[in-house]
XYZ file of C-alpha atoms in Angstrom:
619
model
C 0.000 0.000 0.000
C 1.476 3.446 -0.897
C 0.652 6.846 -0.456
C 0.850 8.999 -3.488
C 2.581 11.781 -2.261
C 4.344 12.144 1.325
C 3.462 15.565 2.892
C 6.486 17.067 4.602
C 4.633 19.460 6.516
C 2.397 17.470 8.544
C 5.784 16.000 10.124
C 5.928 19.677 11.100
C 2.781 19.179 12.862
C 3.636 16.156 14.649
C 6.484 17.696 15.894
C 4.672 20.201 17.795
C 1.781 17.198 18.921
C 4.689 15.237 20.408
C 5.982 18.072 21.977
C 2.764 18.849 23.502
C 2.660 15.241 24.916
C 5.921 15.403 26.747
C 5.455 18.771 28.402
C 1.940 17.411 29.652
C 4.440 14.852 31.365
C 7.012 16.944 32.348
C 5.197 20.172 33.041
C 1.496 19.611 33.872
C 1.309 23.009 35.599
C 2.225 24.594 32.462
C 0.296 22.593 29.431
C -2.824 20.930 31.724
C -4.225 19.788 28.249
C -1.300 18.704 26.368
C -2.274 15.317 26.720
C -4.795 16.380 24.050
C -2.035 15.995 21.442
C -2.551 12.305 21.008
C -5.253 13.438 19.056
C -3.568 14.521 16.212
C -2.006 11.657 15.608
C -5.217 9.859 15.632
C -6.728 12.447 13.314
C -3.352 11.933 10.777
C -3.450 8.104 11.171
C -7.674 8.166 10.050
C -6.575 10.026 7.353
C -3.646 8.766 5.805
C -5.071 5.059 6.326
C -7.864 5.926 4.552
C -6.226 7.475 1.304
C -3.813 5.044 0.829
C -6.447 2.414 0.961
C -8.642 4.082 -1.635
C -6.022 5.218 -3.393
C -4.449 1.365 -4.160
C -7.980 -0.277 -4.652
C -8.443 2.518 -7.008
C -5.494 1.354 -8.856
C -4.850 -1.902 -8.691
C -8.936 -3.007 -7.916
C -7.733 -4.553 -4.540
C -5.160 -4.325 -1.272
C -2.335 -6.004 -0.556
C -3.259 -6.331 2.966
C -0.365 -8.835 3.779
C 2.148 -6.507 2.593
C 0.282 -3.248 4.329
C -0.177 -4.931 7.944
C 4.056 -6.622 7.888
C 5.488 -3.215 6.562
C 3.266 -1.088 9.374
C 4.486 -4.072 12.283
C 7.982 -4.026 10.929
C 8.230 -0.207 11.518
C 6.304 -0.208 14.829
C 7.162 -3.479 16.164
C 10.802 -3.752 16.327
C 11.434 -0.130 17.721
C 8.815 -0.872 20.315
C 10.522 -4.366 21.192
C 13.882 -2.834 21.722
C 12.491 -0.243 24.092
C 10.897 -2.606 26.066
C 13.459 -4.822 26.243
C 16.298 -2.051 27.035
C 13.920 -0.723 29.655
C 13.478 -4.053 31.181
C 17.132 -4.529 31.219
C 17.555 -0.897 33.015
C 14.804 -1.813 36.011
C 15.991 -5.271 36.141
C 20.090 -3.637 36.935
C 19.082 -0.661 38.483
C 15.169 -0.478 39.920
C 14.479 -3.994 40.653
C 11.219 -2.818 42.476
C 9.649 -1.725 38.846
C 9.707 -6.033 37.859
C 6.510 -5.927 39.983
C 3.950 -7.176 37.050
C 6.503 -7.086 34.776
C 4.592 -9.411 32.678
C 1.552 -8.330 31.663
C 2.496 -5.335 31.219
C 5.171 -6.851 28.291
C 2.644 -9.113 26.845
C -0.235 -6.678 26.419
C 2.148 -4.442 25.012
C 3.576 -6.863 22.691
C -0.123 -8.274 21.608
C -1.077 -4.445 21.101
C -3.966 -5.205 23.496
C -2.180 -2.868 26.326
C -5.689 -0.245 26.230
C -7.943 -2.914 27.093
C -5.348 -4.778 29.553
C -4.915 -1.255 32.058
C -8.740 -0.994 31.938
C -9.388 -4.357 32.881
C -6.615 -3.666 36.129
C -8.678 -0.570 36.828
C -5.371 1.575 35.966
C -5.407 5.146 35.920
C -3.623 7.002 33.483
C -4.008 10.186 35.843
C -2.781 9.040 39.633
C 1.049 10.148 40.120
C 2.135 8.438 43.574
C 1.074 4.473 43.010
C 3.882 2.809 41.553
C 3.347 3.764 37.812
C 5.002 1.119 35.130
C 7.450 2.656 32.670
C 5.211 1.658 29.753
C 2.000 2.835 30.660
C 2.274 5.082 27.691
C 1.766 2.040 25.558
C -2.360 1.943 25.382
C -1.985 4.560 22.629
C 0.328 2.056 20.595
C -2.495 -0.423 21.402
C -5.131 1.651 20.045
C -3.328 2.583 16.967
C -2.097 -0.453 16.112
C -6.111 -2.349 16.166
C -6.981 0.434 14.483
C -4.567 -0.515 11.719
C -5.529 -3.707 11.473
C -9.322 -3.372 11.312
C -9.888 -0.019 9.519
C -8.703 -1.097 5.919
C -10.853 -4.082 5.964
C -13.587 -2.085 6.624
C -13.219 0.569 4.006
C -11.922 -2.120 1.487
C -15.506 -4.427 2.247
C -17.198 -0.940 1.881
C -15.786 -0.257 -1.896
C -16.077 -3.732 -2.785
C -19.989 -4.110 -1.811
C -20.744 -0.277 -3.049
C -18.132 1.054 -5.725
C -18.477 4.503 -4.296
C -15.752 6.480 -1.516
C -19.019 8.335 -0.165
C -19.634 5.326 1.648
C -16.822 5.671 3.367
C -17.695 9.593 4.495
C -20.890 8.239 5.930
C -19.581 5.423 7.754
C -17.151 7.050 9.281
C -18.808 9.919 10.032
C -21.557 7.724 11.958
C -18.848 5.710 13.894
C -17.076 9.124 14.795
C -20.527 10.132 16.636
C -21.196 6.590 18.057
C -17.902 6.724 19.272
C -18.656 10.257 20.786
C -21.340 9.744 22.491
C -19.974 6.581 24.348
C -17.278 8.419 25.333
C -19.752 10.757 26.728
C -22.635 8.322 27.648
C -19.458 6.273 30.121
C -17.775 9.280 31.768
C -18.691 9.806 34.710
C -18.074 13.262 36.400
C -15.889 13.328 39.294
C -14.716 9.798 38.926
C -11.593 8.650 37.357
C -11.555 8.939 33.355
C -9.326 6.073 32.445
C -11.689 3.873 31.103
C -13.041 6.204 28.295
C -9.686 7.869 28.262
C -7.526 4.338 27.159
C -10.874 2.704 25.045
C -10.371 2.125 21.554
C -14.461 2.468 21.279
C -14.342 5.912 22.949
C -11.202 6.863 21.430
C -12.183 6.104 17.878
C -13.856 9.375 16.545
C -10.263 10.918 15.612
C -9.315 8.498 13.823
C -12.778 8.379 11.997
C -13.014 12.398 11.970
C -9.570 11.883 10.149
C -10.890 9.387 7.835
C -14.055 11.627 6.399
C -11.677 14.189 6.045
C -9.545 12.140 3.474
C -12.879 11.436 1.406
C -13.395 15.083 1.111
C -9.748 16.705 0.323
C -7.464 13.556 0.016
C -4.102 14.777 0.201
C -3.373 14.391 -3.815
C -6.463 17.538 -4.077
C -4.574 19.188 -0.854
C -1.707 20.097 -3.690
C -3.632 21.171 -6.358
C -2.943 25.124 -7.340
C -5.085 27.963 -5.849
C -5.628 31.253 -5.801
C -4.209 33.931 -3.724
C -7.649 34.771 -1.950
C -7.812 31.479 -1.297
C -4.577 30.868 -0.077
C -4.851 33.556 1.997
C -8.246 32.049 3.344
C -6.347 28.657 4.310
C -3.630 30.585 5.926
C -6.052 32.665 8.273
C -8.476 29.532 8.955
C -4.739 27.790 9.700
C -4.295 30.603 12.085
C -7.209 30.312 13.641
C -6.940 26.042 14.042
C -4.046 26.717 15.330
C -4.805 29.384 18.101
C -7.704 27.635 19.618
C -5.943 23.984 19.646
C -3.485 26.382 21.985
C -5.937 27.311 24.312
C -7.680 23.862 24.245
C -3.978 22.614 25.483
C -3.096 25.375 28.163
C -6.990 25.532 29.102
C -9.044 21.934 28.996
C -8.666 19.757 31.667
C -8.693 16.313 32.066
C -10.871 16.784 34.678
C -13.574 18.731 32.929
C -17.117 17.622 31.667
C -16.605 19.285 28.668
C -13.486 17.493 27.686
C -15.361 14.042 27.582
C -18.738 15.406 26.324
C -18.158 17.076 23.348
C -14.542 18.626 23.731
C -12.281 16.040 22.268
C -14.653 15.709 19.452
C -14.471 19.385 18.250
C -10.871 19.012 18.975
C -10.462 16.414 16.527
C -12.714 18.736 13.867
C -10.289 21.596 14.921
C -7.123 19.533 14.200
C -8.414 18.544 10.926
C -8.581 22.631 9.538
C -5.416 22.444 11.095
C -4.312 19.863 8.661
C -5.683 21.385 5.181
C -3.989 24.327 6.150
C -0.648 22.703 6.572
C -0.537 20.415 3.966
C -1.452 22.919 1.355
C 1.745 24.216 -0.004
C 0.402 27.706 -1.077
C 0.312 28.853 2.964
C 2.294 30.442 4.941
C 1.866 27.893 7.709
C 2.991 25.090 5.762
C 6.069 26.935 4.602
C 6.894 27.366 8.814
C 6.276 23.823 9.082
C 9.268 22.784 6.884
C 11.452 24.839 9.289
C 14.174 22.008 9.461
C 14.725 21.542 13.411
C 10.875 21.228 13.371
C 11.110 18.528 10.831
C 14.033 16.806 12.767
C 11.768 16.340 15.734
C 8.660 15.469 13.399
C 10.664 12.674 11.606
C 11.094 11.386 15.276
C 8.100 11.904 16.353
C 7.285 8.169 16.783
C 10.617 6.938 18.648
C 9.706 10.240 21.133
C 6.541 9.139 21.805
C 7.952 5.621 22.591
C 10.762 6.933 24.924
C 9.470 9.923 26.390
C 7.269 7.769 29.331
C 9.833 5.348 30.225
C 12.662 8.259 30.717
C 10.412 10.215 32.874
C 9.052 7.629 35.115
C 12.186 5.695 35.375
C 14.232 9.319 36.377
C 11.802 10.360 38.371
C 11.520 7.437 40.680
C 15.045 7.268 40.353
C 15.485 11.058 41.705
C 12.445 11.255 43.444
C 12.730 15.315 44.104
C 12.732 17.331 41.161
C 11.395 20.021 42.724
C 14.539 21.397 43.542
C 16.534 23.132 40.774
C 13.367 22.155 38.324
C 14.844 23.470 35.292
C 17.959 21.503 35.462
C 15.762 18.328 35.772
C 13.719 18.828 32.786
C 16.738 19.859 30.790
C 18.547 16.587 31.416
C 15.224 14.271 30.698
C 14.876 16.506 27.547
C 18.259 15.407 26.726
C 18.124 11.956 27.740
C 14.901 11.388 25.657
C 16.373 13.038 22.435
C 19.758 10.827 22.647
C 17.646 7.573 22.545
C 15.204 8.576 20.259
C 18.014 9.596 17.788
C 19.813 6.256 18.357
C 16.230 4.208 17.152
C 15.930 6.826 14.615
C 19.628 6.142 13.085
C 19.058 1.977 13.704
C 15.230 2.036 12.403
C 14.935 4.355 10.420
C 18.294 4.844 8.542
C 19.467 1.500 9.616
C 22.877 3.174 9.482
C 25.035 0.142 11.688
C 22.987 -3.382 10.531
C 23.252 -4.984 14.482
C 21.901 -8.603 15.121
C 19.300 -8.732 17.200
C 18.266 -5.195 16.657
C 16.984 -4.817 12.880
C 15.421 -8.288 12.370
C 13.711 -10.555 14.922
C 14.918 -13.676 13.053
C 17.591 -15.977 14.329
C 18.802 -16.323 10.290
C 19.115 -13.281 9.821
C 21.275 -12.505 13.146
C 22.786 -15.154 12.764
C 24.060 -14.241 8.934
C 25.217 -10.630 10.518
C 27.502 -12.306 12.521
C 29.165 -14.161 10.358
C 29.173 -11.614 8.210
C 31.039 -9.076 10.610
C 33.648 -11.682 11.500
C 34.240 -11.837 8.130
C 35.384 -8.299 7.920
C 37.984 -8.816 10.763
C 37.781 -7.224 14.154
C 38.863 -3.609 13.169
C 35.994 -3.422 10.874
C 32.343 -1.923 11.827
C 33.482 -1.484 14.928
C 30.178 0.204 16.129
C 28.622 -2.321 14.666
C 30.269 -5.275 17.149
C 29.872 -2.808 19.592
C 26.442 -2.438 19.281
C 26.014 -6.348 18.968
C 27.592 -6.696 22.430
C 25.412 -4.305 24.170
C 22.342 -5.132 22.458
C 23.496 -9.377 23.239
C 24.099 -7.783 27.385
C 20.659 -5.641 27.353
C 18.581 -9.127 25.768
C 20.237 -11.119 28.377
C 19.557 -8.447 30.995
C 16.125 -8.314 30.074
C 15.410 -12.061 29.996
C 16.697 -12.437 33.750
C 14.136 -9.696 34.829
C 11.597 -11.089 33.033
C 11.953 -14.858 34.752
C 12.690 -13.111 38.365
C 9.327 -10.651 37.993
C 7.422 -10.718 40.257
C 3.937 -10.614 40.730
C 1.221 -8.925 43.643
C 1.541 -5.208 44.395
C 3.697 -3.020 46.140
C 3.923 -3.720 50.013
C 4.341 0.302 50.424
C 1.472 0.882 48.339
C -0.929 -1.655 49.483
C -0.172 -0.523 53.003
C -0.699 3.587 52.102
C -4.226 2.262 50.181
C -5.509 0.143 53.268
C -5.052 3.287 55.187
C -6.122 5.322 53.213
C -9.424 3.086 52.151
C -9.995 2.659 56.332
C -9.524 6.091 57.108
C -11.854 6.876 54.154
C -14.609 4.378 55.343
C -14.332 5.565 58.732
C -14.898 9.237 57.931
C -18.110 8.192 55.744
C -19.340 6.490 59.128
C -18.713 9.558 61.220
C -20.107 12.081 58.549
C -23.317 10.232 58.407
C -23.280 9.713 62.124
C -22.580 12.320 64.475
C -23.238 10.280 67.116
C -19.895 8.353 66.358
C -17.974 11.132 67.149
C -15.876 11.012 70.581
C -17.662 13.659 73.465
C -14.719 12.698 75.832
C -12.136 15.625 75.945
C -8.381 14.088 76.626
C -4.913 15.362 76.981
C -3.173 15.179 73.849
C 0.696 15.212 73.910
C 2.442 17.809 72.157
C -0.691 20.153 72.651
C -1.888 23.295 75.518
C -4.580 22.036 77.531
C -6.126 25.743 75.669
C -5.837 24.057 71.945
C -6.879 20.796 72.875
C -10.040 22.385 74.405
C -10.229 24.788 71.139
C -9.854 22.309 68.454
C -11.947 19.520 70.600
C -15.004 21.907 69.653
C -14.215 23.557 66.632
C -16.676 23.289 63.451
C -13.913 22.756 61.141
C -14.163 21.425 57.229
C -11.326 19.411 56.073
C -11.098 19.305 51.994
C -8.210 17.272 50.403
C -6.825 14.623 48.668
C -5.311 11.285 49.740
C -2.629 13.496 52.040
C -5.612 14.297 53.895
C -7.164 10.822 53.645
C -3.864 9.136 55.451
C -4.216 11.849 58.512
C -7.177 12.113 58.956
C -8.094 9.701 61.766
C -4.648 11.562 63.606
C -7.238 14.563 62.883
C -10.415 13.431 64.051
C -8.597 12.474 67.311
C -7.607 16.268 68.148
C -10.979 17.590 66.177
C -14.031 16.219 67.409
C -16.280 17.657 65.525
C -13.905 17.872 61.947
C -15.848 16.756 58.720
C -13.487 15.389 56.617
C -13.831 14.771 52.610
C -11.327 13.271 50.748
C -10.235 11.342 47.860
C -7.543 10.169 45.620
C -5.818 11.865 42.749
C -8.344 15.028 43.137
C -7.304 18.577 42.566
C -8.045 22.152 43.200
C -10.051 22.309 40.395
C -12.910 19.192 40.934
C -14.025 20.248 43.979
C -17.041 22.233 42.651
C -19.481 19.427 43.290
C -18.077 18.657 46.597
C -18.370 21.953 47.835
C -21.971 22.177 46.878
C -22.553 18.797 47.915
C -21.175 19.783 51.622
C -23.330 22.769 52.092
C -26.631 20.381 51.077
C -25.692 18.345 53.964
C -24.973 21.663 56.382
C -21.580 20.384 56.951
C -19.285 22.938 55.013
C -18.202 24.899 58.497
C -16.754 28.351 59.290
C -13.672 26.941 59.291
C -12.444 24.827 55.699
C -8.585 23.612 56.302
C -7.937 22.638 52.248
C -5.155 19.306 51.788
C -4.769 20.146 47.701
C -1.804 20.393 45.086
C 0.096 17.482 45.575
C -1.441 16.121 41.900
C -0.418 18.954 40.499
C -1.029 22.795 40.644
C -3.868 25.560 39.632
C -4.266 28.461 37.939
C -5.052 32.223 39.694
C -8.579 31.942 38.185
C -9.018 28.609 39.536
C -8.655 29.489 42.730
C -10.501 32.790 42.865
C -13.260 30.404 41.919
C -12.612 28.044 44.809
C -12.576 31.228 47.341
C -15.849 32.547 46.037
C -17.663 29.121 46.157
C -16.101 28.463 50.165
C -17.178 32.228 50.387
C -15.450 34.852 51.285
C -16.918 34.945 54.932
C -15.470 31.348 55.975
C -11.738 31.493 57.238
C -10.093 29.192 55.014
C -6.767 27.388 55.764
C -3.935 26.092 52.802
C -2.099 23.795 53.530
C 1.438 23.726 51.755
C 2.496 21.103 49.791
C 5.946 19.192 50.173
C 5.140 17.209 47.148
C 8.845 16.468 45.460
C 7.751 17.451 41.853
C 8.019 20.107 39.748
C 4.802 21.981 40.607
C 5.602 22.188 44.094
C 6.993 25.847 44.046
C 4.084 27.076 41.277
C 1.263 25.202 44.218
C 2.957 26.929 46.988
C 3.033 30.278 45.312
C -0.386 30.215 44.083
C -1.252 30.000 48.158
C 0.835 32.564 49.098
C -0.709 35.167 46.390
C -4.260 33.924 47.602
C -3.065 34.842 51.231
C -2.051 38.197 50.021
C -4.689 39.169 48.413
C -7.635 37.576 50.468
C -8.227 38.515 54.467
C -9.880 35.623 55.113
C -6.983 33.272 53.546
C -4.254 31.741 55.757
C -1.283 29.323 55.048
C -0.003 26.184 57.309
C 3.646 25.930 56.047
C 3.849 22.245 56.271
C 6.398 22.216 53.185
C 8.578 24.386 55.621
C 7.461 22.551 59.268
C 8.349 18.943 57.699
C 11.407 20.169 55.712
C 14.181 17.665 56.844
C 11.531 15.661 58.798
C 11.915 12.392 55.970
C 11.250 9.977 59.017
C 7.569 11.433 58.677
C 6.947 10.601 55.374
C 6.408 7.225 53.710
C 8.595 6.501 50.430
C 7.312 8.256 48.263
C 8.290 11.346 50.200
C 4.347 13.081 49.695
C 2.605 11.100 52.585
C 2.927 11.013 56.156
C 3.993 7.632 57.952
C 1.679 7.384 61.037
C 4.425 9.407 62.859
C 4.168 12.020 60.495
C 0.554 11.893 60.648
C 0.773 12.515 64.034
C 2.957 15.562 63.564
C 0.536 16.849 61.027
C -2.448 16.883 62.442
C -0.402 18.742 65.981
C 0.645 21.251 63.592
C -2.423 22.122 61.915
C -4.286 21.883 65.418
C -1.796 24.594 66.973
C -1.448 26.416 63.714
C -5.007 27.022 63.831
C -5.620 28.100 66.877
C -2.994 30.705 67.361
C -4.354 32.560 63.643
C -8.635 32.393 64.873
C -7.450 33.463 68.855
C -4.984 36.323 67.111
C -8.251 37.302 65.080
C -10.439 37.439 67.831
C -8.149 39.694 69.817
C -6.916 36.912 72.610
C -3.647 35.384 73.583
């Protein structure tokens, strides 16, 4: 199957798509919707599947479908095997505790069922403190690659049976809204959005908005000559494409409604003006798009994608803080994902050393490379027996792992979710039942006799995430009367529905003590909005967050400009109280070990009650 013409722009756009994808990873603060990028490659996929398709049966009156599916595996498959395996060799040397379920992971990769695998295991592509694999990136390779195998069959029955492409534009455009509204039918708001986030169903109308789009300007009609009006028409709607994909990546959510009901759908209608207006040649946006370090990184585009997850995750469970010195960290993961991916790109793609073991899956053809090189005597290709040593150590390396993986979950994390799930349970109990709640009134070490007798009373609101959900039955101890809402993985900005939902039930008190931006950080407006909806009449406590990632300093400052601009706004410096304090936290450096719990909940009891007695005039 060919493709008449290869359009050197839309590398171009890929560049800036994969780009987008890796500064979603590394900067989350900064580009909350860059994981909105994927899309585009969906979109390009749909389309250039489709023309090629219609373009050979056109032709030739049929598809060489054998020929189609082994040259697509060849160039996805063997680039994708090496990672895997070099990654397994890395955690299997280096970070023996990422073998944990080693195997599934590698066999649902491999089978290209990875999508289905993580949403049958309940993963979450959004939680950042359970252990995370290195490849759970790979649903997307999953999703692409079943979409390879299955589209062209489709559209090739569809000619076949009807002799007419506009088949094709109707189909597609009815599975791109079927596919839209399950996606929108199966989110469900405030819950996690993995399911409809990984599925191949729910993920399918980009590649099918992609596919109508190459029935109605295939690529060949994309170069035809135009005018200068028009030209100058493609260039602005270009423009235009272009601007609001950039404020659908610094602006929607992952969190949102929108994003699941209806947003990713126009964003795949968006990405395809984008398209026409950079494939054209007569624009001005096509021209930028040939810009040569652009098409560098767009030629690489694939072998970024696959690298990108496992250097992140593996360096930052490695480093563990990259809060400090920020820049410096992103700069060097940069830099580590550009070597590799230029290494694939020179063995995959130019296939400038031939290495066995690396280009060709077949024992034959290894085998004959071998030979081959000792032919040519030791100072010969070098590299080449270079490369055949390390590649021979890393397969080796790999294969150990792979035998000594093994399987359950993480003692750590299975201990922080019991807690969490029976601190959880036990705060549903009490907020349903005040009569649960303790009346007694008992010393409390490490507290005044005054704040013990303070807090013991106090109609206090605690909001947060699971930091607050692995304290809070050190909280409920001190305050007696504390509601406390919590829950995993949620931010600043998906507590809308909560707060409502607290003031139904009467218990959203005076006081609201706020446990948020350890899962990353918020914008000004965001939390103007969170003010005005706790009211500007409640006295409303932030706690800081020591969370060792690169938000930590944008959180934190976000708090201190609320402080400063809103009376009824106070900080708890915990980031400062439990700096040096790593006995308090649990591995993952974010959440307290019972001991730190303890200390927590002292702090925030004495913290609180020297701010409300200073307000009220008393000592």
């Amino acid at each position: 199957m060919t493709l008449q013409t290869r359009s050197v722009p839309l590398d171009g756009m890929r560049a800036l798509a994969i780009l987008a994808i890796i500064f979603y990873h590394l900067m989350p603060h900064v580009l909350p919707g860059g994981y909105l990028a994927v899309n585009i490659f969906f979109v390009l996929t749909g389309f250039f599947i489709t023309a090629s398709v219609i373009e050979e049966y056109g032709q030739k009156g049929k598809l060489a479908y054998k020929r189609y599916l082994s040259r697509r595996f060849h160039r996805l498959f063997l680039p994708l095997l090496w990672m895997l395996i070099s990654v397994t060799a890395y955690i299997t040397l280096f970070q023996r505790d990422l073998l944990l379920n080693l195997r599934p992971w590698l066999f649902s990769s491999l089978g290209m069922y990875n999508n289905w695998w993580q949403i049958s295991g309940g993963a979450s592509y959004f939680e950042q403190f359970y252990v995370q694999s290195p490849f759970t990136h790979l649903w997307f390779l999953s999703v692409m690659s079943q979409f390879y195998v299955i589209w062209p069959l489709i559209v090739l029955l569809l000619l076949v049976l009807f002799k007419d492409k506009r088949i094709i534009l109707y189909t597609a455009i009815g599975l791109s809204l079927f596919s839209a509204l399950a996606m929108a039918l199966q989110y469900a708001p405030g819950e996690d959005a993995s399911r409809v986030y990984y599925g191949t169903d729910t993920r399918l109308f980009s590649f099918m908005v992609g596919s109508a789009f190459a029935v109605v300007w295939p690529l060949a009609k994309l170069n035809e000559p135009v005018s200068k009006q028009i030209s100058r028409r493609l260039t602005f709607a270009g423009l235009m494409s272009y601007a609001v994909l950039g404020v659908m990546f610094s602006r929607m959510l992952d969190s949102q409604i929108f994003t699941y009901r209806g947003g990713m759908y126009l964003n795949s209608f968006i990405i395809c003006v984008a398209v026409a207006s950079t494939a054209h040649p007569a624009t001005g946006i096509s021209k930028m798009m040939r810009f040569k370090p652009i098409q560098w990184i767009g030629r690489r585009s694939f072998l970024l994608y696959l690298w990108y997850y496992p250097v992140i995750s593996l360096y930052q469970a490695k480093v563990v803080d990259t809060s400090v010195e920020p820049g410096r960290h992103i700069l060097i993961q940069l830099a580590i994902i550009l070597g590799l991916s230029e290494l694939g790109y020179q063995l995959f793609e130019k296939e400038r050393w031939m290495v066995p073991f690396v280009q060709s899956w077949r024992p034959g053809d290894a085998i004959a490379r071998m030979k081959a090189s000792r032919a040519r005597g030791l100072a010969a290709n070098l590299p080449e027996k270079l490369a055949a040593i390390v590649s021979l150590g890393l397969l080796l390396a790999a294969l150990t792992g792979f035998a000594q993986a093994p399987s359950g979950e993480n003692s750590g994390v299975q201990e922080l979710r019991e807690q969490i799930a029976a601190s959880q349970t036990k705060m549903e109990q009490i907020n349903r039942d005040e009569s649960l709640r303790s009346r007694a009134i008992n010393n409390i070490e490490g507290l005044e006799r005054e704040t013990v007798l303070f807090a013991h009373d106090a109609d206090i609101t605690f909001i947060g995430d699971s930091v607050l959900l692995s304290v809070a039955d050190q909280l409920v101890t001190i305050f007696g009367q504390a509601v406390v809402d919590g829950a995993v993985s949620r931010q600043l900005y998906q507590t809308s529905v909560v707060i409502a939902a607290l003031e139904k039930r009467e218990q959203l008190h005076d006081t609201v003590v706020v446990f948020l931006g350890s899962n990353g950080s918020f914008t000004q407006t965001q939390m103007e909005t969170f003010i005005k909806e706790i009211g500007t009449s409640r006295d409303l406590f932030f706690l800081t967050t020591n969370v060792p990632r690169i938000w930590k300093d944008s959180v934190n400052e976000q708090l201190a400009l609320a402080e400063s601009n809103h009376s009824n706004v106070h900080i708890l410096d915990w980031n400062a109280y439990s700096s040096g304090h790593n006995e308090w936290l649990l591995a993952d450096q974010v959440h307290p070990n019972p001991t730190g719990a303890q200390q927590l909940a002292l702090f925030v009891a004495e913290e609180i009650y020297q701010e409300l007695n200073d307000e009220n005039g008393s000592n």
